[in-house]
GROMACS .gro file of C-alpha atoms in nm:
model
  391
    1UNK     CA    1   5.012 -22.423   4.898
    2UNK     CA    2   5.047 -22.589   5.249
    3UNK     CA    3   4.937 -22.926   5.295
    4UNK     CA    4   4.801 -23.016   5.609
    5UNK     CA    5   4.710 -23.349   5.507
    6UNK     CA    6   4.919 -23.660   5.244
    7UNK     CA    7   4.902 -23.643   4.940
    8UNK     CA    8   4.776 -23.945   4.901
    9UNK     CA    9   4.494 -23.867   5.064
   10UNK     CA   10   4.548 -23.515   4.939
   11UNK     CA   11   4.429 -23.750   4.599
   12UNK     CA   12   4.171 -23.914   4.722
   13UNK     CA   13   3.922 -23.677   4.851
   14UNK     CA   14   3.959 -23.538   4.529
   15UNK     CA   15   3.913 -23.765   4.338
   16UNK     CA   16   3.589 -23.806   4.542
   17UNK     CA   17   3.471 -23.565   4.442
   18UNK     CA   18   3.548 -23.608   4.084
   19UNK     CA   19   3.335 -23.897   4.115
   20UNK     CA   20   3.046 -23.683   4.177
   21UNK     CA   21   3.100 -23.476   3.936
   22UNK     CA   22   3.182 -23.762   3.645
   23UNK     CA   23   2.881 -23.897   3.760
   24UNK     CA   24   2.689 -23.572   3.652
   25UNK     CA   25   2.827 -23.518   3.320
   26UNK     CA   26   2.886 -23.824   3.134
   27UNK     CA   27   2.997 -23.598   2.832
   28UNK     CA   28   3.365 -23.716   2.966
   29UNK     CA   29   3.312 -23.980   2.772
   30UNK     CA   30   3.706 -24.140   2.880
   31UNK     CA   31   3.576 -24.155   3.233
   32UNK     CA   32   3.255 -24.396   3.154
   33UNK     CA   33   3.227 -24.756   3.180
   34UNK     CA   34   3.351 -24.808   2.780
   35UNK     CA   35   3.652 -24.975   2.871
   36UNK     CA   36   3.682 -25.295   2.844
   37UNK     CA   37   4.028 -25.335   2.982
   38UNK     CA   38   4.057 -25.272   3.327
   39UNK     CA   39   4.420 -25.191   3.317
   40UNK     CA   40   4.377 -24.975   2.971
   41UNK     CA   41   4.454 -24.644   3.209
   42UNK     CA   42   4.759 -24.726   3.371
   43UNK     CA   43   4.886 -24.846   3.073
   44UNK     CA   44   4.814 -24.548   2.893
   45UNK     CA   45   4.995 -24.416   3.261
   46UNK     CA   46   5.306 -24.619   3.097
   47UNK     CA   47   5.347 -24.468   2.772
   48UNK     CA   48   5.301 -24.132   2.912
   49UNK     CA   49   5.571 -24.210   3.208
   50UNK     CA   50   5.839 -24.380   2.975
   51UNK     CA   51   5.774 -24.047   2.703
   52UNK     CA   52   5.868 -23.798   2.982
   53UNK     CA   53   6.143 -24.004   3.093
   54UNK     CA   54   6.316 -24.015   2.752
   55UNK     CA   55   6.296 -23.623   2.788
   56UNK     CA   56   6.430 -23.575   3.156
   57UNK     CA   57   6.846 -23.474   3.122
   58UNK     CA   58   6.901 -23.413   3.519
   59UNK     CA   59   6.781 -23.611   3.752
   60UNK     CA   60   7.061 -23.507   4.057
   61UNK     CA   61   6.830 -23.710   4.348
   62UNK     CA   62   6.732 -24.020   4.095
   63UNK     CA   63   6.336 -23.933   4.158
   64UNK     CA   64   6.301 -24.072   3.851
   65UNK     CA   65   6.534 -24.425   3.871
   66UNK     CA   66   6.250 -24.620   3.977
   67UNK     CA   67   6.048 -24.479   3.657
   68UNK     CA   68   6.061 -24.908   3.455
   69UNK     CA   69   5.867 -25.146   3.392
   70UNK     CA   70   5.455 -25.117   3.367
   71UNK     CA   71   5.366 -25.106   3.755
   72UNK     CA   72   5.346 -24.712   3.751
   73UNK     CA   73   5.168 -24.699   4.082
   74UNK     CA   74   5.516 -24.812   4.267
   75UNK     CA   75   5.746 -24.497   4.108
   76UNK     CA   76   5.876 -24.243   4.279
   77UNK     CA   77   5.702 -23.931   4.298
   78UNK     CA   78   5.293 -24.089   4.073
   79UNK     CA   79   5.004 -24.216   4.307
   80UNK     CA   80   4.733 -24.425   4.188
   81UNK     CA   81   4.396 -24.405   4.364
   82UNK     CA   82   4.074 -24.583   4.199
   83UNK     CA   83   3.927 -24.426   3.938
   84UNK     CA   84   3.623 -24.196   3.946
   85UNK     CA   85   3.354 -24.338   3.698
   86UNK     CA   86   3.496 -24.718   3.895
   87UNK     CA   87   3.671 -24.798   4.174
   88UNK     CA   88   3.770 -25.131   4.052
   89UNK     CA   89   4.024 -24.972   3.856
   90UNK     CA   90   4.277 -24.780   3.963
   91UNK     CA   91   4.425 -24.507   3.799
   92UNK     CA   92   4.774 -24.246   3.835
   93UNK     CA   93   4.580 -23.997   4.012
   94UNK     CA   94   4.890 -23.745   4.114
   95UNK     CA   95   5.194 -23.696   4.065
   96UNK     CA   96   5.473 -23.455   4.296
   97UNK     CA   97   5.797 -23.421   4.199
   98UNK     CA   98   5.788 -23.080   4.412
   99UNK     CA   99   6.148 -22.958   4.503
  100UNK     CA  100   6.321 -23.279   4.213
  101UNK     CA  101   6.592 -23.046   4.077
  102UNK     CA  102   6.443 -23.255   3.761
  103UNK     CA  103   6.593 -23.120   3.434
  104UNK     CA  104   6.400 -23.177   3.135
  105UNK     CA  105   6.052 -23.095   2.968
  106UNK     CA  106   5.716 -23.192   2.924
  107UNK     CA  107   5.574 -23.441   2.611
  108UNK     CA  108   5.329 -23.402   2.458
  109UNK     CA  109   5.231 -23.773   2.588
  110UNK     CA  110   5.135 -23.557   2.879
  111UNK     CA  111   4.790 -23.590   2.748
  112UNK     CA  112   4.774 -23.962   2.823
  113UNK     CA  113   4.728 -23.876   3.243
  114UNK     CA  114   4.409 -23.788   3.132
  115UNK     CA  115   4.363 -23.910   3.521
  116UNK     CA  116   4.567 -23.688   3.690
  117UNK     CA  117   4.408 -23.502   3.964
  118UNK     CA  118   4.690 -23.352   4.103
  119UNK     CA  119   5.072 -23.194   3.969
  120UNK     CA  120   5.255 -23.070   4.136
  121UNK     CA  121   5.646 -22.984   3.943
  122UNK     CA  122   5.783 -22.673   4.180
  123UNK     CA  123   6.094 -22.609   4.207
  124UNK     CA  124   6.209 -22.800   3.912
  125UNK     CA  125   6.459 -22.704   3.643
  126UNK     CA  126   6.152 -22.794   3.343
  127UNK     CA  127   6.167 -22.552   3.080
  128UNK     CA  128   5.981 -22.531   2.673
  129UNK     CA  129   5.641 -22.394   2.625
  130UNK     CA  130   5.289 -22.683   2.724
  131UNK     CA  131   5.225 -22.951   2.534
  132UNK     CA  132   4.840 -22.900   2.378
  133UNK     CA  133   4.772 -23.212   2.476
  134UNK     CA  134   4.727 -23.069   2.833
  135UNK     CA  135   4.318 -23.056   2.760
  136UNK     CA  136   4.318 -23.376   2.778
  137UNK     CA  137   4.312 -23.354   3.154
  138UNK     CA  138   3.941 -23.317   3.252
  139UNK     CA  139   3.976 -23.360   3.618
  140UNK     CA  140   4.334 -23.129   3.735
  141UNK     CA  141   4.234 -22.972   4.000
  142UNK     CA  142   4.600 -22.842   4.158
  143UNK     CA  143   4.883 -22.713   3.866
  144UNK     CA  144   5.191 -22.672   3.994
  145UNK     CA  145   5.426 -22.550   3.785
  146UNK     CA  146   5.576 -22.268   3.947
  147UNK     CA  147   6.001 -22.193   4.007
  148UNK     CA  148   6.054 -22.418   3.693
  149UNK     CA  149   6.218 -22.272   3.379
  150UNK     CA  150   5.900 -22.220   3.107
  151UNK     CA  151   5.906 -21.968   2.887
  152UNK     CA  152   5.642 -21.826   2.555
  153UNK     CA  153   5.336 -21.684   2.609
  154UNK     CA  154   5.052 -21.714   2.916
  155UNK     CA  155   5.017 -22.098   2.858
  156UNK     CA  156   4.605 -22.074   2.729
  157UNK     CA  157   4.602 -22.429   2.676
  158UNK     CA  158   4.547 -22.496   3.130
  159UNK     CA  159   4.239 -22.265   3.115
  160UNK     CA  160   4.073 -22.565   2.868
  161UNK     CA  161   4.051 -22.731   3.197
  162UNK     CA  162   3.819 -22.758   3.343
  163UNK     CA  163   3.820 -22.889   3.691
  164UNK     CA  164   4.073 -22.639   3.760
  165UNK     CA  165   4.116 -22.461   4.077
  166UNK     CA  166   4.409 -22.388   4.177
  167UNK     CA  167   4.680 -22.265   3.916
  168UNK     CA  168   5.021 -22.153   4.043
  169UNK     CA  169   5.306 -22.062   3.794
  170UNK     CA  170   5.494 -21.811   3.914
  171UNK     CA  171   5.895 -21.732   3.876
  172UNK     CA  172   5.960 -21.884   3.475
  173UNK     CA  173   5.925 -21.660   3.189
  174UNK     CA  174   5.593 -21.681   3.085
  175UNK     CA  175   5.538 -21.310   2.863
  176UNK     CA  176   5.300 -21.134   2.696
  177UNK     CA  177   4.967 -21.060   2.764
  178UNK     CA  178   4.720 -21.217   3.040
  179UNK     CA  179   4.428 -21.355   2.835
  180UNK     CA  180   4.105 -21.172   2.956
  181UNK     CA  181   3.960 -21.521   2.975
  182UNK     CA  182   4.228 -21.587   3.302
  183UNK     CA  183   3.949 -21.397   3.450
  184UNK     CA  184   3.676 -21.530   3.364
  185UNK     CA  185   3.732 -21.915   3.452
  186UNK     CA  186   3.657 -22.105   3.804
  187UNK     CA  187   3.981 -22.042   3.890
  188UNK     CA  188   3.981 -22.031   4.324
  189UNK     CA  189   4.407 -21.896   4.327
  190UNK     CA  190   4.580 -21.801   4.087
  191UNK     CA  191   4.992 -21.716   4.101
  192UNK     CA  192   5.138 -21.537   3.794
  193UNK     CA  193   5.407 -21.374   3.996
  194UNK     CA  194   5.725 -21.360   3.896
  195UNK     CA  195   5.741 -21.372   3.483
  196UNK     CA  196   5.752 -21.133   3.208
  197UNK     CA  197   5.376 -21.077   3.211
  198UNK     CA  198   5.236 -20.761   3.028
  199UNK     CA  199   4.858 -20.647   3.024
  200UNK     CA  200   4.650 -20.640   3.375
  201UNK     CA  201   4.309 -20.638   3.401
  202UNK     CA  202   4.124 -20.599   3.108
  203UNK     CA  203   3.902 -20.264   3.105
  204UNK     CA  204   3.574 -20.498   2.990
  205UNK     CA  205   3.528 -20.833   3.241
  206UNK     CA  206   3.299 -21.095   3.380
  207UNK     CA  207   3.461 -21.082   3.711
  208UNK     CA  208   3.671 -21.329   3.909
  209UNK     CA  209   3.535 -21.689   4.157
  210UNK     CA  210   3.927 -21.615   4.273
  211UNK     CA  211   3.997 -21.530   4.672
  212UNK     CA  212   4.366 -21.515   4.645
  213UNK     CA  213   4.523 -21.317   4.326
  214UNK     CA  214   4.900 -21.216   4.299
  215UNK     CA  215   5.046 -21.055   3.993
  216UNK     CA  216   5.385 -20.938   4.144
  217UNK     CA  217   5.690 -20.871   4.049
  218UNK     CA  218   5.552 -20.845   3.634
  219UNK     CA  219   5.567 -20.550   3.362
  220UNK     CA  220   5.253 -20.471   3.407
  221UNK     CA  221   5.226 -20.090   3.336
  222UNK     CA  222   4.900 -19.842   3.337
  223UNK     CA  223   4.589 -19.831   3.556
  224UNK     CA  224   4.461 -20.007   3.815
  225UNK     CA  225   4.126 -20.032   3.631
  226UNK     CA  226   3.749 -19.963   3.779
  227UNK     CA  227   3.624 -20.323   3.703
  228UNK     CA  228   3.888 -20.439   4.009
  229UNK     CA  229   3.506 -20.457   4.180
  230UNK     CA  230   3.438 -20.697   3.946
  231UNK     CA  231   3.625 -20.957   4.232
  232UNK     CA  232   3.461 -20.847   4.526
  233UNK     CA  233   3.201 -21.131   4.579
  234UNK     CA  234   3.547 -21.374   4.616
  235UNK     CA  235   3.808 -21.218   4.682
  236UNK     CA  236   4.017 -21.221   4.964
  237UNK     CA  237   4.346 -21.189   4.882
  238UNK     CA  238   4.497 -20.898   4.631
  239UNK     CA  239   4.914 -20.902   4.570
  240UNK     CA  240   5.017 -20.608   4.349
  241UNK     CA  241   5.423 -20.576   4.398
  242UNK     CA  242   5.589 -20.482   4.213
  243UNK     CA  243   5.387 -20.433   3.903
  244UNK     CA  244   5.488 -20.043   3.724
  245UNK     CA  245   5.124 -19.961   3.830
  246UNK     CA  246   5.111 -19.568   3.770
  247UNK     CA  247   4.798 -19.357   3.845
  248UNK     CA  248   4.545 -19.382   4.068
  249UNK     CA  249   4.413 -19.623   4.298
  250UNK     CA  250   4.055 -19.615   4.230
  251UNK     CA  251   3.802 -19.599   4.444
  252UNK     CA  252   3.633 -19.950   4.344
  253UNK     CA  253   3.915 -20.130   4.564
  254UNK     CA  254   3.707 -19.968   4.842
  255UNK     CA  255   3.435 -20.233   4.699
  256UNK     CA  256   3.664 -20.541   4.759
  257UNK     CA  257   3.515 -20.623   5.110
  258UNK     CA  258   3.630 -20.948   5.142
  259UNK     CA  259   4.011 -20.878   5.145
  260UNK     CA  260   4.200 -20.929   5.436
  261UNK     CA  261   4.548 -20.847   5.238
  262UNK     CA  262   4.610 -20.554   5.050
  263UNK     CA  263   4.990 -20.492   4.913
  264UNK     CA  264   5.107 -20.264   4.677
  265UNK     CA  265   5.395 -20.129   4.719
  266UNK     CA  266   5.639 -20.047   4.499
  267UNK     CA  267   5.477 -19.891   4.197
  268UNK     CA  268   5.405 -19.564   4.104
  269UNK     CA  269   5.036 -19.430   4.204
  270UNK     CA  270   4.967 -19.123   4.282
  271UNK     CA  271   4.689 -18.877   4.420
  272UNK     CA  272   4.533 -18.943   4.764
  273UNK     CA  273   4.484 -19.307   4.904
  274UNK     CA  274   4.084 -19.364   4.831
  275UNK     CA  275   3.831 -19.309   5.185
  276UNK     CA  276   3.622 -19.598   4.987
  277UNK     CA  277   3.884 -19.838   5.167
  278UNK     CA  278   3.682 -19.730   5.520
  279UNK     CA  279   3.439 -20.068   5.350
  280UNK     CA  280   3.726 -20.288   5.361
  281UNK     CA  281   3.645 -20.482   5.748
  282UNK     CA  282   3.843 -20.749   5.683
  283UNK     CA  283   4.168 -20.610   5.607
  284UNK     CA  284   4.406 -20.760   5.804
  285UNK     CA  285   4.751 -20.625   5.639
  286UNK     CA  286   4.736 -20.287   5.430
  287UNK     CA  287   5.076 -20.229   5.188
  288UNK     CA  288   5.070 -19.911   5.049
  289UNK     CA  289   5.524 -19.879   5.044
  290UNK     CA  290   5.707 -19.771   4.805
  291UNK     CA  291   5.450 -19.525   4.555
  292UNK     CA  292   5.367 -19.166   4.521
  293UNK     CA  293   5.044 -19.134   4.744
  294UNK     CA  294   4.973 -18.801   4.852
  295UNK     CA  295   4.668 -18.667   5.083
  296UNK     CA  296   4.619 -18.792   5.436
  297UNK     CA  297   4.612 -19.165   5.526
  298UNK     CA  298   4.223 -19.169   5.600
  299UNK     CA  299   4.070 -19.228   5.934
  300UNK     CA  300   3.859 -19.509   5.799
  301UNK     CA  301   4.126 -19.761   5.659
  302UNK     CA  302   4.283 -19.732   6.059
  303UNK     CA  303   4.003 -19.815   6.251
  304UNK     CA  304   3.910 -20.126   6.061
  305UNK     CA  305   3.798 -20.309   6.248
  306UNK     CA  306   3.995 -20.669   6.205
  307UNK     CA  307   4.275 -20.421   6.062
  308UNK     CA  308   4.664 -20.598   6.211
  309UNK     CA  309   4.931 -20.419   6.002
  310UNK     CA  310   4.984 -20.092   5.792
  311UNK     CA  311   5.271 -20.005   5.669
  312UNK     CA  312   5.245 -19.648   5.476
  313UNK     CA  313   5.621 -19.593   5.427
  314UNK     CA  314   5.803 -19.394   5.161
  315UNK     CA  315   5.520 -19.183   5.001
  316UNK     CA  316   5.436 -18.836   5.034
  317UNK     CA  317   5.096 -18.834   5.318
  318UNK     CA  318   5.148 -18.520   5.454
  319UNK     CA  319   4.883 -18.606   5.760
  320UNK     CA  320   4.777 -18.910   5.951
  321UNK     CA  321   4.429 -18.891   6.128
  322UNK     CA  322   4.298 -18.867   6.454
  323UNK     CA  323   4.406 -19.289   6.553
  324UNK     CA  324   4.611 -19.319   6.235
  325UNK     CA  325   4.863 -19.115   6.415
  326UNK     CA  326   4.892 -19.342   6.681
  327UNK     CA  327   4.795 -19.635   6.563
  328UNK     CA  328   5.003 -19.873   6.806
  329UNK     CA  329   4.817 -19.758   7.069
  330UNK     CA  330   4.563 -20.063   6.925
  331UNK     CA  331   4.825 -20.347   6.896
  332UNK     CA  332   4.870 -20.230   6.516
  333UNK     CA  333   5.217 -20.202   6.415
  334UNK     CA  334   5.262 -19.845   6.207
  335UNK     CA  335   5.543 -19.786   5.938
  336UNK     CA  336   5.508 -19.437   5.859
  337UNK     CA  337   5.861 -19.396   5.809
  338UNK     CA  338   5.950 -19.062   5.515
  339UNK     CA  339   5.669 -18.938   5.400
  340UNK     CA  340   5.596 -18.561   5.485
  341UNK     CA  341   5.411 -18.537   5.847
  342UNK     CA  342   5.497 -18.248   6.103
  343UNK     CA  343   5.628 -18.414   6.395
  344UNK     CA  344   5.694 -18.728   6.307
  345UNK     CA  345   6.043 -18.893   6.296
  346UNK     CA  346   6.234 -19.041   6.029
  347UNK     CA  347   6.062 -18.860   5.671
  348UNK     CA  348   6.181 -18.631   5.410
  349UNK     CA  349   6.298 -18.337   5.329
  350UNK     CA  350   6.099 -18.082   5.331
  351UNK     CA  351   6.211 -17.957   5.029
  352UNK     CA  352   6.165 -18.297   4.916
  353UNK     CA  353   5.837 -18.273   5.084
  354UNK     CA  354   5.679 -17.893   4.916
  355UNK     CA  355   5.875 -18.012   4.594
  356UNK     CA  356   5.598 -18.263   4.527
  357UNK     CA  357   5.302 -18.101   4.786
  358UNK     CA  358   5.257 -17.787   4.539
  359UNK     CA  359   5.109 -18.005   4.293
  360UNK     CA  360   4.833 -18.211   4.380
  361UNK     CA  361   4.674 -18.408   4.202
  362UNK     CA  362   4.336 -18.450   4.127
  363UNK     CA  363   4.214 -18.773   3.998
  364UNK     CA  364   3.934 -18.688   3.891
  365UNK     CA  365   4.099 -18.572   3.599
  366UNK     CA  366   4.451 -18.729   3.628
  367UNK     CA  367   4.468 -18.929   3.283
  368UNK     CA  368   4.619 -19.303   3.318
  369UNK     CA  369   4.931 -19.368   3.174
  370UNK     CA  370   5.293 -19.439   3.263
  371UNK     CA  371   5.410 -19.151   3.484
  372UNK     CA  372   5.825 -19.151   3.507
  373UNK     CA  373   5.910 -19.060   3.981
  374UNK     CA  374   5.873 -18.731   4.082
  375UNK     CA  375   6.182 -18.806   4.344
  376UNK     CA  376   6.508 -18.946   4.326
  377UNK     CA  377   6.397 -19.330   4.567
  378UNK     CA  378   6.400 -19.594   4.389
  379UNK     CA  379   6.023 -19.797   4.275
  380UNK     CA  380   6.226 -20.075   4.070
  381UNK     CA  381   6.116 -20.356   4.369
  382UNK     CA  382   6.158 -20.491   4.694
  383UNK     CA  383   6.511 -20.605   4.633
  384UNK     CA  384   6.608 -20.249   4.569
  385UNK     CA  385   6.677 -20.121   4.937
  386UNK     CA  386   6.618 -19.726   4.952
  387UNK     CA  387   6.835 -19.531   5.167
  388UNK     CA  388   6.742 -19.364   5.481
  389UNK     CA  389   6.613 -19.020   5.329
  390UNK     CA  390   6.626 -18.782   5.005
  391UNK     CA  391   6.862 -18.568   4.923
   0.00000   0.00000   0.00000
């Protein structure tokens, strides 16, 4: 996440917020004023960081070289701030080791850092699984573990963090299904793309508060369930690129009235585009490329008031309604190559189009199940460049 203010200032702002929360939530017993030693929090932090340094095996930039002695607030990447419950007590409030290229793992002792509001470990070589002691980080607001080598099932310990709003686990080796609780926690941003995850959204779940959801480049398979509509009140960006999705796009996607970005590219979605997408009045970017959509690019989509970019290339659309044929006249970028559009350049060969269009799919009768590709073009992912045309 791009930060427009400095890391220490951000920590101070967040801790002020947490001070209001902790005043109302006396159940956070380790943040009450019962401690008689104002340095106890820093002493615990010293124990935790000392244990962590012992399991760091490579630090080519020497970021942890000065992690020596009890003055933890002077350590590189460690940021201190006044305690939310006692402004006279200094605590370790944030860790930022982004782009450190550090190799090691996270020890159980990391749970002693119970005052943390932010952990940023992007672009390192940390591996293994997340320790259960993560559950002690009750003030943690942002967790960025992206671009590391963490493994195992989805780390459900992060779902026990009551203050967590920003979760970034992308570019790791997490595998298995997503837990249903992920969709009921009060998260604002969920990034789990580029892992080995399976199973997408449960058929019956309570919804989510997230405004940004990125599930791309996993192996979810199956259909996008109609329960996606329960994201409607908050969701602004939905990216499901290269997620092995099949079946029809459910009309309920059109209920996500706050969407600004919808990217369903590089899947095996079939059938027509639901006209309900005409209800996405805030939509700026629509990407449906590299699927098996057929039918019409609907007028209701092309006249959306906020639309800036439409990509429908490498499908089997046979018609563009009204202004859809000339979106550039509205200043909207469109890529409609390699479809079955008459009088448009760079389209599929007629014999390929006929083979598909002779067997239209009725989404009301279409069973939701993984499907083999109908034609030659790859849907393996954006890293695979398709050929200029079908043969």
